[in-house]
CSV table of C-alpha atoms and ligand atoms in Angstrom, one decimal:
chain,number,residue,atom,x,y,z
A,20,MET,CA,0.0,0.0,0.0
A,21,SER,CA,1.4,3.4,-0.8
A,22,THR,CA,1.5,6.2,1.6
A,23,HIS,CA,1.4,9.9,0.9
A,24,ASN,CA,5.1,10.5,0.6
A,25,ASP,CA,6.0,7.4,-1.4
A,26,LEU,CA,7.6,7.6,-4.8
A,27,PRO,CA,5.0,7.1,-7.4
A,28,ALA,CA,4.7,3.5,-8.5
A,29,PRO,CA,6.5,2.8,-11.8
A,30,TYR,CA,4.3,2.9,-14.9
A,31,GLY,CA,4.6,0.2,-17.6
A,32,PRO,CA,8.1,-1.2,-18.5
A,33,THR,CA,11.0,0.6,-17.0
A,34,PRO,CA,14.7,0.7,-18.1
A,35,SER,CA,17.3,-1.6,-16.6
A,36,PRO,CA,20.3,0.0,-14.8
A,37,ARG,CA,22.3,-0.7,-18.0
A,38,GLN,CA,19.8,1.1,-20.1
A,39,LEU,CA,19.6,4.0,-17.7
A,40,LYS,CA,23.3,4.5,-18.1
A,41,TRP,CA,23.0,4.2,-21.9
A,42,HIS,CA,20.3,6.9,-22.0
A,43,THR,CA,22.8,9.4,-20.5
A,44,LEU,CA,25.3,9.0,-23.3
A,45,GLU,CA,23.0,10.5,-26.0
A,46,THR,CA,25.7,10.9,-28.7
A,47,TYR,CA,28.4,8.4,-29.8
A,48,ALA,CA,30.3,7.4,-32.9
A,49,PHE,CA,30.3,4.6,-35.3
A,50,LEU,CA,33.7,3.8,-37.0
A,51,HIS,CA,33.4,2.0,-40.3
A,52,PHE,CA,36.9,0.9,-41.2
A,53,THR,CA,38.2,-2.2,-43.0
A,54,THR,CA,39.4,-3.4,-46.4
A,55,ASN,CA,36.5,-1.6,-48.0
A,56,THR,CA,38.3,1.6,-47.1
A,57,PHE,CA,41.0,0.5,-49.6
A,58,THR,CA,38.8,-1.0,-52.3
A,59,ASP,CA,36.3,1.9,-52.3
A,60,LYS,CA,33.4,-0.5,-51.6
A,61,GLU,CA,30.6,-0.5,-49.2
A,62,TRP,CA,30.2,-4.2,-49.0
A,63,GLY,CA,33.3,-6.4,-49.6
A,64,TYR,CA,32.8,-9.7,-51.3
A,65,GLY,CA,35.0,-11.6,-48.9
A,66,ASP,CA,37.9,-12.3,-51.3
A,67,GLU,CA,39.9,-9.1,-50.5
A,68,SER,CA,43.6,-9.8,-49.8
A,69,PRO,CA,44.6,-8.7,-46.3
A,70,SER,CA,47.7,-7.2,-48.0
A,71,ILE,CA,45.6,-4.2,-49.1
A,72,PHE,CA,44.9,-3.2,-45.5
A,73,ASN,CA,47.7,-0.8,-44.7
A,74,PRO,CA,46.7,2.5,-43.0
A,75,THR,CA,50.2,3.9,-42.8
A,76,GLN,CA,49.4,6.9,-40.6
A,77,PHE,CA,46.8,5.2,-38.4
A,78,SER,CA,46.3,7.2,-35.2
A,79,ALA,CA,43.9,6.1,-32.6
A,80,LYS,CA,44.7,9.3,-30.8
A,81,GLN,CA,43.7,11.5,-33.8
A,82,ILE,CA,40.5,9.5,-34.4
A,83,ILE,CA,39.3,9.5,-30.8
A,84,SER,CA,40.3,13.1,-30.3
A,85,SER,CA,38.1,14.1,-33.3
A,86,LEU,CA,35.2,12.3,-31.8
A,87,LYS,CA,35.8,13.9,-28.4
A,88,ALA,CA,35.9,17.3,-30.0
A,89,ALA,CA,32.3,16.7,-31.1
A,90,GLY,CA,31.3,15.8,-27.6
A,91,LEU,CA,30.7,12.1,-28.5
A,92,LYS,CA,30.8,9.9,-25.5
A,93,ALA,CA,31.7,6.5,-27.0
A,94,ALA,CA,32.8,4.7,-30.2
A,95,ILE,CA,31.5,1.5,-31.8
A,96,LEU,CA,34.0,0.0,-34.2
A,97,THR,CA,33.2,-2.4,-37.2
A,98,CYS,CA,35.5,-5.1,-35.8
A,99,LYS,CA,34.3,-7.2,-38.7
A,100,HIS,CA,32.1,-6.1,-41.5
A,101,HIS,CA,30.3,-8.4,-44.0
A,102,ASP,CA,33.5,-9.1,-45.9
A,103,GLY,CA,34.8,-11.0,-42.8
A,104,PHE,CA,38.2,-9.3,-42.4
A,105,CYS,CA,38.8,-9.0,-38.6
A,106,LEU,CA,40.6,-5.9,-37.3
A,107,TRP,CA,42.0,-7.9,-34.4
A,108,PRO,CA,44.3,-10.9,-34.3
A,109,THR,CA,41.5,-13.4,-33.8
A,110,LYS,CA,42.2,-17.1,-33.4
A,111,THR,CA,39.0,-18.0,-35.3
A,112,THR,CA,40.2,-17.2,-38.8
A,113,LYS,CA,43.3,-16.3,-40.7
A,114,HIS,CA,41.5,-13.6,-42.5
A,115,ASN,CA,42.5,-11.0,-40.0
A,116,ILE,CA,44.9,-8.1,-39.4
A,117,SER,CA,47.9,-10.4,-38.6
A,118,ALA,CA,47.9,-11.3,-42.3
A,119,SER,CA,48.2,-7.6,-43.3
A,120,PRO,CA,51.2,-5.3,-43.6
A,121,TYR,CA,49.8,-3.1,-40.9
A,122,ARG,CA,52.5,-2.9,-38.1
A,123,ASN,CA,54.1,-5.9,-39.9
A,124,GLY,CA,51.3,-8.2,-38.9
A,125,LYS,CA,51.6,-7.3,-35.3
A,126,GLY,CA,48.7,-4.8,-35.3
A,127,ASP,CA,45.4,-4.8,-33.5
A,128,ILE,CA,43.1,-1.9,-34.4
A,129,VAL,CA,40.5,-3.0,-31.9
A,130,GLY,CA,43.0,-2.9,-29.1
A,131,GLU,CA,44.5,0.4,-30.1
A,132,LEU,CA,41.1,2.1,-30.3
A,133,ALA,CA,39.7,0.4,-27.1
A,134,ARG,CA,42.8,1.6,-25.2
A,135,GLU,CA,42.6,5.2,-26.6
A,136,CYS,CA,38.9,5.4,-25.7
A,137,GLN,CA,39.7,4.4,-22.2
A,138,LYS,CA,42.5,7.0,-22.1
A,139,GLN,CA,40.3,9.8,-23.3
A,140,GLY,CA,37.3,8.8,-21.2
A,141,LEU,CA,35.0,7.4,-24.0
A,142,LYS,CA,33.2,4.1,-23.8
A,143,PHE,CA,33.9,1.5,-26.4
A,144,GLY,CA,31.6,-0.8,-28.3
A,145,VAL,CA,31.8,-3.5,-31.0
A,146,TYR,CA,30.0,-4.2,-34.3
A,147,LEU,CA,30.4,-7.8,-35.4
A,148,SER,CA,28.7,-8.5,-38.6
A,149,PRO,CA,26.8,-11.8,-38.5
A,150,TRP,CA,27.0,-12.2,-42.2
A,151,ASP,CA,30.6,-13.3,-43.1
A,152,ARG,CA,31.3,-13.5,-46.9
A,153,ASN,CA,34.8,-14.8,-46.3
A,154,ASN,CA,34.2,-17.7,-44.0
A,155,ALA,CA,33.9,-21.2,-45.5
A,156,LEU,CA,31.6,-22.3,-42.6
A,157,TYR,CA,29.1,-19.5,-43.2
A,158,GLY,CA,25.6,-21.2,-43.5
A,159,SER,CA,26.4,-24.1,-41.2
A,160,SER,CA,25.7,-24.2,-37.5
A,161,ASP,CA,29.5,-24.4,-36.8
A,162,TYR,CA,29.8,-20.8,-38.1
A,163,VAL,CA,27.5,-19.5,-35.4
A,164,THR,CA,28.8,-21.6,-32.5
A,165,LYS,CA,32.5,-21.8,-33.4
A,166,ILE,CA,33.2,-18.6,-35.3
A,167,TYR,CA,30.7,-15.9,-34.6
A,168,ARG,CA,30.3,-16.6,-30.9
A,169,GLU,CA,34.0,-17.2,-30.4
A,170,GLN,CA,34.7,-13.9,-32.1
A,171,LEU,CA,32.4,-12.2,-29.7
A,172,ARG,CA,34.0,-14.0,-26.8
A,173,GLU,CA,37.4,-12.7,-27.8
A,174,LEU,CA,36.1,-9.1,-28.3
A,175,LEU,CA,34.3,-9.2,-24.9
A,176,THR,CA,37.1,-10.6,-23.0
A,177,TRP,CA,40.3,-9.1,-24.5
A,178,TYR,CA,39.5,-5.4,-24.6
A,179,GLY,CA,38.0,-4.2,-21.3
A,180,PRO,CA,34.5,-2.9,-20.7
A,181,ILE,CA,32.2,-2.9,-23.7
A,182,PHE,CA,29.2,-0.6,-23.5
A,183,GLU,CA,27.3,-1.9,-26.6
A,184,THR,CA,27.3,-4.8,-29.0
A,185,TRP,CA,25.9,-4.2,-32.5
A,186,HIS,CA,24.3,-7.0,-34.6
A,187,ASP,CA,22.7,-6.0,-37.9
A,188,GLY,CA,20.2,-7.9,-40.1
A,189,ALA,CA,22.1,-7.7,-43.4
A,190,ASN,CA,22.4,-11.1,-45.0
A,191,GLY,CA,22.9,-10.7,-48.7
A,192,GLY,CA,23.6,-14.2,-50.1
A,193,ASP,CA,26.6,-14.3,-52.4
A,194,GLY,CA,30.2,-14.3,-51.3
A,195,TYR,CA,33.6,-15.9,-51.4
A,196,TYR,CA,33.0,-18.4,-48.6
A,197,GLY,CA,36.4,-19.9,-48.5
A,198,GLY,CA,36.7,-19.9,-52.3
A,199,LYS,CA,33.4,-21.5,-53.2
A,200,ARG,CA,32.1,-18.2,-54.6
A,201,GLU,CA,28.4,-19.0,-54.3
A,202,SER,CA,25.2,-17.8,-52.8
A,203,ARG,CA,24.3,-18.9,-49.4
A,204,GLN,CA,20.9,-18.2,-47.9
A,205,ILE,CA,20.1,-18.6,-44.2
A,206,ASP,CA,16.8,-18.6,-42.4
A,207,ARG,CA,16.9,-15.3,-40.5
A,208,THR,CA,14.4,-16.5,-37.9
A,209,THR,CA,16.4,-19.5,-36.7
A,210,TYR,CA,20.0,-19.5,-38.1
A,211,TYR,CA,21.7,-17.2,-35.6
A,212,ASP,CA,19.8,-18.3,-32.5
A,213,TRP,CA,20.2,-14.8,-31.2
A,214,PRO,CA,18.9,-15.4,-27.6
A,215,THR,CA,21.8,-17.8,-27.0
A,216,THR,CA,24.3,-15.3,-28.4
A,217,TRP,CA,22.9,-12.5,-26.4
A,218,GLN,CA,22.9,-14.6,-23.2
A,219,LEU,CA,26.6,-15.1,-23.8
A,220,ILE,CA,27.0,-11.3,-23.9
A,221,ARG,CA,25.1,-11.0,-20.6
A,222,GLU,CA,27.5,-13.5,-19.1
A,223,LEU,CA,30.7,-11.9,-20.4
A,224,GLN,CA,29.8,-8.2,-20.1
A,225,PRO,CA,26.7,-7.8,-18.1
A,226,ASP,CA,26.8,-4.0,-18.5
A,227,ALA,CA,26.9,-4.1,-22.3
A,228,CYS,CA,23.7,-3.0,-24.1
A,229,VAL,CA,22.7,-5.4,-26.9
A,230,TRP,CA,21.6,-3.6,-30.0
A,231,SER,CA,19.7,-5.1,-32.9
A,232,ASP,CA,16.5,-4.4,-34.7
A,233,ILE,CA,14.7,-5.7,-31.7
A,234,GLY,CA,17.1,-5.0,-28.8
A,235,TRP,CA,17.4,-6.7,-26.2
A,236,ASP,CA,18.5,-3.3,-24.9
A,237,ALA,CA,18.3,-0.7,-27.7
A,238,ARG,CA,16.6,-0.9,-31.1
A,239,TRP,CA,17.2,0.2,-34.7
A,240,VAL,CA,15.2,3.3,-35.5
A,241,GLY,CA,14.1,1.8,-38.8
A,242,THR,CA,16.0,4.3,-41.1
A,243,GLU,CA,19.6,5.2,-41.7
A,244,ARG,CA,18.7,8.8,-42.6
A,245,GLY,CA,19.4,10.3,-39.2
A,246,PHE,CA,16.2,11.0,-37.4
A,247,ALA,CA,13.8,9.4,-34.9
A,248,GLY,CA,10.0,9.4,-35.3
A,249,ASP,CA,7.9,12.0,-33.6
A,250,PRO,CA,6.6,10.7,-31.4
A,251,CYS,CA,9.4,8.2,-30.6
A,252,TRP,CA,8.4,6.0,-27.6
A,253,HIS,CA,10.9,4.1,-25.6
A,254,THR,CA,8.6,1.1,-25.5
A,255,ILE,CA,7.7,-1.4,-28.2
A,256,THR,CA,6.1,-4.8,-28.4
A,257,ILE,CA,8.2,-7.5,-30.0
A,258,GLY,CA,5.7,-9.9,-31.4
A,259,PRO,CA,6.3,-13.5,-32.4
A,260,LYS,CA,6.8,-12.6,-36.1
A,261,ASP,CA,9.3,-9.8,-35.3
A,262,GLY,CA,13.0,-10.6,-35.6
A,263,VAL,CA,16.4,-9.2,-36.7
A,264,GLY,CA,16.3,-8.1,-40.3
A,265,GLN,CA,12.5,-8.5,-40.6
A,266,MET,CA,11.0,-5.6,-38.7
A,267,ASP,CA,8.3,-3.1,-39.8
A,268,GLU,CA,10.4,0.0,-40.1
A,269,LYS,CA,7.6,2.4,-39.2
A,270,LYS,CA,7.0,0.5,-36.0
A,271,LEU,CA,10.8,0.9,-35.1
A,272,LEU,CA,10.7,4.6,-36.0
A,273,SER,CA,8.1,5.5,-33.5
A,274,GLY,CA,8.1,2.6,-31.1
A,275,GLU,CA,4.7,1.9,-29.5
A,276,ARG,CA,2.9,3.7,-26.7
A,277,ASN,CA,2.3,1.1,-24.0
A,278,GLY,CA,4.6,-1.4,-25.8
A,279,LYS,CA,5.5,-4.4,-23.6
A,280,SER,CA,9.3,-3.8,-23.5
A,281,TRP,CA,11.6,-0.9,-22.8
A,282,ILE,CA,13.8,-0.9,-25.9
A,283,PRO,CA,14.7,2.7,-26.8
A,284,ALA,CA,15.7,3.8,-30.3
A,285,GLU,CA,19.3,4.5,-31.6
A,286,VAL,CA,19.6,6.7,-34.7
A,287,ASP,CA,22.5,5.4,-36.8
A,288,PHE,CA,23.6,7.5,-39.8
A,289,SER,CA,26.8,8.7,-41.5
A,290,ILE,CA,28.6,12.0,-41.7
A,291,ARG,CA,29.1,11.1,-45.4
A,292,PRO,CA,26.7,9.4,-47.9
A,293,GLY,CA,28.5,6.0,-47.4
A,294,TRP,CA,29.4,4.1,-44.3
A,295,PHE,CA,33.0,3.7,-45.4
A,296,TRP,CA,35.4,6.4,-46.5
A,297,HIS,CA,35.4,7.2,-50.2
A,298,GLU,CA,37.5,10.0,-51.6
A,299,ALA,CA,34.7,11.0,-54.0
A,300,GLN,CA,32.5,11.8,-51.0
A,301,ASN,CA,34.9,14.3,-49.4
A,302,LYS,CA,32.8,17.2,-50.7
A,303,LEU,CA,29.6,15.6,-49.2
A,304,VAL,CA,30.6,15.7,-45.6
A,305,LYS,CA,27.7,16.9,-43.5
A,306,SER,CA,28.1,20.4,-42.2
A,307,PRO,CA,27.9,21.3,-38.5
A,308,ALA,CA,24.5,22.8,-39.1
A,309,GLN,CA,23.3,19.5,-40.6
A,310,LEU,CA,24.7,17.6,-37.6
A,311,MET,CA,22.8,20.0,-35.3
A,312,THR,CA,19.6,19.2,-37.1
A,313,HIS,CA,20.2,15.5,-36.8
A,314,TYR,CA,21.0,16.0,-33.1
A,315,LEU,CA,17.7,17.7,-32.5
A,316,GLU,CA,15.8,15.1,-34.4
A,317,SER,CA,17.4,12.1,-32.6
A,318,VAL,CA,18.6,13.1,-29.1
A,319,GLY,CA,15.8,15.7,-29.1
A,320,ARG,CA,13.2,13.0,-29.6
A,321,GLY,CA,14.6,10.7,-26.9
A,322,ALA,CA,16.7,8.5,-29.1
A,323,SER,CA,20.5,8.2,-29.1
A,324,MET,CA,22.6,9.6,-32.0
A,325,LEU,CA,25.1,7.1,-33.5
A,326,LEU,CA,27.1,9.2,-35.9
A,327,ASN,CA,29.3,7.3,-38.3
A,328,ILE,CA,32.7,8.8,-39.0
A,329,PRO,CA,34.7,6.6,-41.3
A,330,PRO,CA,38.5,6.8,-41.0
A,331,ASP,CA,40.3,7.3,-44.3
A,332,ARG,CA,43.0,5.3,-46.0
A,333,ARG,CA,45.7,6.9,-43.9
A,334,GLY,CA,43.9,5.7,-40.8
A,335,LEU,CA,42.8,9.2,-39.8
A,336,VAL,CA,39.5,11.1,-39.5
A,337,HIS,CA,39.7,13.2,-42.7
A,338,GLU,CA,40.4,16.9,-42.1
A,339,LEU,CA,36.9,17.9,-43.5
A,340,ASP,CA,35.1,15.5,-41.2
A,341,ALA,CA,37.3,16.6,-38.3
A,342,SER,CA,36.6,20.3,-38.8
A,343,SER,CA,32.8,19.8,-39.1
A,344,LEU,CA,32.9,17.7,-35.9
A,345,LYS,CA,34.9,20.3,-34.0
A,346,ILE,CA,32.6,23.1,-35.0
A,347,PHE,CA,29.5,21.0,-34.1
A,348,GLY,CA,31.0,20.1,-30.7
A,349,GLU,CA,31.8,23.7,-29.9
A,350,HIS,CA,28.3,24.8,-31.0
A,351,LEU,CA,26.7,22.2,-28.8
A,352,LYS,CA,28.8,23.3,-25.8
A,353,LYS,CA,28.0,27.0,-26.4
A,354,THR,CA,24.3,26.2,-26.7
A,355,PHE,CA,23.8,23.9,-23.7
A,356,THR,CA,26.4,25.2,-21.1
A,357,LYS,CA,24.1,27.8,-19.6
A,358,ASN,CA,20.5,26.8,-18.6
A,359,LEU,CA,18.7,30.1,-18.5
A,360,ALA,CA,15.9,28.6,-16.4
A,361,ILE,CA,18.3,28.1,-13.4
A,362,GLY,CA,17.3,30.4,-10.6
A,363,ALA,CA,13.7,30.7,-11.7
A,364,LYS,CA,10.9,30.5,-9.1
A,365,VAL,CA,9.0,27.4,-9.9
A,366,THR,CA,5.4,27.0,-8.8
A,367,ALA,CA,3.5,23.8,-9.4
A,368,SER,CA,-0.3,23.3,-9.4
A,369,ASN,CA,0.3,20.2,-7.4
A,370,THR,CA,3.4,18.6,-5.8
A,371,ARG,CA,3.6,15.2,-4.2
A,372,HIS,CA,4.7,15.3,-0.6
A,373,GLY,CA,8.4,14.9,-0.2
A,374,SER,CA,9.2,16.1,-3.7
A,375,ASP,CA,10.0,19.6,-4.9
A,376,PRO,CA,9.7,21.4,-8.3
A,377,LYS,CA,13.2,22.8,-7.8
A,378,HIS,CA,14.5,19.3,-8.8
A,379,LEU,CA,13.7,20.3,-12.4
A,380,LEU,CA,16.5,22.8,-12.3
A,381,ASP,CA,19.2,21.1,-10.1
A,382,GLY,CA,21.1,19.7,-13.1
A,383,SER,CA,20.5,16.1,-12.0
A,384,ARG,CA,18.5,13.4,-13.7
A,385,GLU,CA,18.2,11.4,-10.5
A,386,THR,CA,16.1,13.8,-8.6
A,387,ALA,CA,12.6,14.5,-9.8
A,388,TRP,CA,9.4,16.3,-9.2
A,389,TYR,CA,6.2,14.3,-8.9
A,390,THR,CA,2.5,15.0,-8.4
A,391,ASP,CA,0.0,13.0,-6.3
A,392,ASP,CA,-1.3,9.9,-7.9
A,393,PRO,CA,-4.6,11.3,-9.2
A,394,VAL,CA,-3.1,14.4,-10.7
A,395,LEU,CA,-2.3,13.6,-14.3
A,396,THR,CA,-2.3,17.0,-15.9
A,397,PRO,CA,-0.4,19.4,-13.7
A,398,GLU,CA,1.1,22.8,-14.7
A,399,LEU,CA,4.3,24.4,-13.6
A,400,THR,CA,5.1,28.1,-13.9
A,401,LEU,CA,8.6,29.4,-13.9
A,402,GLU,CA,9.2,33.0,-13.1
A,403,LEU,CA,12.5,33.9,-14.6
A,404,GLY,CA,13.1,37.1,-12.6
A,405,ARG,CA,13.8,39.1,-15.7
A,406,PRO,CA,13.2,38.7,-19.4
A,407,LYS,CA,15.3,35.9,-20.9
A,408,THR,CA,15.9,35.2,-24.5
A,409,PHE,CA,16.0,31.6,-25.7
A,410,ASN,CA,15.3,29.4,-28.7
A,411,ILE,CA,15.7,25.8,-27.4
A,412,ILE,CA,13.6,24.2,-24.7
A,413,ARG,CA,14.4,20.9,-23.0
A,414,LEU,CA,12.2,18.6,-20.9
A,415,ARG,CA,13.1,15.2,-19.4
A,416,GLU,CA,11.0,12.7,-17.6
A,417,ALA,CA,12.4,10.7,-14.7
A,418,ILE,CA,12.4,7.6,-16.9
A,419,ALA,CA,13.4,5.2,-14.1
A,420,LEU,CA,9.7,5.2,-13.3
A,421,GLY,CA,8.7,4.6,-16.9
A,422,GLN,CA,7.4,6.7,-19.7
A,423,ARG,CA,4.3,8.3,-18.0
A,424,ILE,CA,3.5,11.3,-20.1
A,425,ASP,CA,1.3,11.1,-23.3
A,426,GLU,CA,1.5,14.8,-24.2
A,427,ALA,CA,3.0,18.1,-22.9
A,428,ALA,CA,3.1,21.7,-24.0
A,429,ILE,CA,5.2,24.8,-23.2
A,430,ASP,CA,3.8,28.3,-23.1
A,431,ILE,CA,5.4,31.7,-22.8
A,432,TRP,CA,3.9,34.8,-21.2
A,433,GLN,CA,3.5,37.4,-23.8
A,434,ASP,CA,1.4,40.6,-23.9
A,435,ASP,CA,-0.5,39.5,-20.8
A,436,SER,CA,-1.4,36.1,-21.9
A,437,TRP,CA,0.0,32.6,-22.3
A,438,VAL,CA,1.1,31.6,-25.8
A,439,GLU,CA,1.9,28.0,-26.6
A,440,VAL,CA,5.3,27.7,-28.3
A,441,ALA,CA,6.0,23.9,-28.1
A,442,LYS,CA,4.1,20.7,-27.9
A,443,ALA,CA,4.9,17.0,-28.1
A,444,GLN,CA,3.6,13.5,-27.4
A,445,SER,CA,6.6,11.5,-26.3
A,446,ILE,CA,8.9,13.1,-23.8
A,447,GLY,CA,10.9,10.3,-22.1
A,448,SER,CA,14.6,10.7,-21.5
A,449,CYS,CA,14.9,13.9,-23.5
A,450,ARG,CA,12.7,16.3,-25.6
A,451,LEU,CA,14.3,19.3,-27.3
A,452,TRP,CA,12.3,21.9,-29.1
A,453,ARG,CA,13.9,24.5,-31.3
A,454,ILE,CA,11.6,27.5,-31.5
A,455,PRO,CA,12.0,31.0,-33.0
A,456,THR,CA,14.1,33.2,-30.7
A,457,THR,CA,11.8,34.4,-28.0
A,458,THR,CA,12.0,36.7,-25.0
A,459,THR,CA,9.8,36.4,-21.9
A,460,ASP,CA,10.0,36.5,-18.1
A,461,LYS,CA,7.5,33.6,-17.5
A,462,VAL,CA,7.3,30.1,-18.9
A,463,ARG,CA,4.7,27.4,-18.2
A,464,ILE,CA,5.0,23.6,-18.6
A,465,ARG,CA,1.7,21.9,-19.1
A,466,VAL,CA,1.3,18.1,-19.0
A,467,THR,CA,-1.9,17.7,-21.1
A,468,LYS,CA,-2.2,14.0,-21.0
A,469,ALA,CA,-0.5,11.3,-18.9
A,470,ALA,CA,-1.1,7.7,-18.1
A,471,ALA,CA,0.2,8.0,-14.5
A,472,CYS,CA,1.2,11.0,-12.4
A,473,PRO,CA,4.0,12.8,-14.1
A,474,ALA,CA,7.6,12.5,-13.0
A,475,LEU,CA,9.8,15.2,-14.4
A,476,SER,CA,13.6,15.5,-13.8
A,477,ASP,CA,14.8,18.4,-15.9
A,478,PHE,CA,13.7,21.6,-17.6
A,479,GLY,CA,16.0,23.9,-19.6
A,480,LEU,CA,15.9,27.1,-21.7
A,481,PHE,CA,18.9,27.7,-24.0
A,482,ILE,CA,20.0,30.2,-26.6
A,483,GLU,CA,21.5,28.6,-29.6
A,484,PRO,CA,24.0,31.0,-31.2
A,485,PRO,CA,24.3,31.4,-34.9
A,486,MET,CA,26.3,28.5,-36.5
A,487,PRO,CA,29.7,29.5,-37.8
A,488,ALA,CA,30.0,29.3,-41.6
A,489,TRP,CA,31.5,26.0,-42.8
A,490,SER,CA,32.0,24.6,-46.2
A,491,ALA,CA,33.2,21.2,-47.4
A,492,LYS,CA,35.5,23.0,-49.8
A,493,ILE,CA,37.9,24.0,-47.0
A,494,SER,CA,40.9,22.2,-48.3
A,495,SER,CA,43.4,22.6,-45.5
A,496,VAL,CA,42.4,22.4,-41.9
A,497,ALA,CA,44.7,21.6,-39.0
A,498,LEU,CA,44.3,18.1,-37.7
A,499,PRO,CA,43.4,18.0,-34.1
B,4,FUL,C1,24.1,-2.3,-42.3
B,4,FUL,C2,25.2,-2.7,-43.1
B,4,FUL,O1,24.8,-3.5,-44.2
B,4,FUL,C3,25.9,-1.4,-43.6
B,4,FUL,O2,27.0,-1.7,-44.4
B,4,FUL,C4,26.3,-0.6,-42.4
B,4,FUL,O3,27.3,-1.3,-41.7
B,4,FUL,C5,25.1,-0.4,-41.5
B,4,FUL,C6,25.5,0.4,-40.3
B,4,FUL,O4,24.5,-1.6,-41.2
B,4,FUL,O5,23.4,-3.4,-41.8
């Protein structure tokens, strides 16, 4: 039985501790790098000679510093893409970095990047393509049990803490397959026996989030174009017909209100048109302004932003990508460093005993403000003390208690009345609204529909400065 000053009961599915940590990362990098970087391909056939893999200026330091400059909190490396070439000295196949000229066969790109991430305070994650166009065993159960799972075991035991493992649903058919050069089809629903593989991950790295179309911990957002749905619910129901590589993309994009599982969306997209580096795409690097829009349409809708930055043939983040990332990172910092709502006097139409609306402004996601159980549509007024000018608004739910709000709106006080400036359905871990620059001394948060008494942990008002000019034609930029 609940008493008056209890925390509200959780509503619906709630995030696990590992998911709660994952939600705080918000932006991290994908690194697509392998023999494709040298053959100018997106999908290698599997017959590439390891001798072509020779990034002569490879610098984990330069790569990770470039990510850090963008404020990215982690990196996920394509340890093995569909072509099967392993970027670490695996014992499972000879088709790996030891057979390349890189560091005279003594190299280990996974190890170098994992160590550099640790050094610079980023988390590290692994992408291991289930489809392997090089391996002779692909298509047999031995491939899954003796190759794929063993490769995972190496990655999850040799390189320190792993924050996320990435398992995609691409399974094309034709490939080299140990010299057979044929097409091999597998049954996506049964072949990989994903639950057994993911259980192995739980045993080896209990804190690692498992990513696939359907989770367990984070889901594909259903598009690679760099945005989440609006709304984008953290919950979704994975039905008996749902599986890796066979999901309804619209369902992934928006999730499902009152879905049975907490499986938040991750927005994967690339800073260039391709996932791998291609010289011809140097002019097509996304600008800091484009990255900012992607940020608002992914993180700002409660998803995480997985931004791919492919190292080039030298083994460096290209100067153009690095300069765009740096300007984007500086812009984010300038925008979000100062919360203009701090210091405001907050008055709530109802406050649960033991909680305090001040928690919205204390900079912590752990502390929250709640209403009494029956109060589903409260209002909060913030008196800012003097007129403040802002163009970004942020609201976060205390998601440890589930996604409780169905709809919320923000008003500003203007010419003696309230004017609605923002509205959304899903709030969840983060909702950002970019609005026309506005000046007011009073702001109101209205929860207009909720399934359980709201629990809010954060509110912010920010002024996004003009974005510095940037052009992909810049030809010489100092490397970080
Ligand atoms: C897909 C792959 O087929 C692409 O090459 C890329 O790695 C993307 C992130 O995932 O499944």
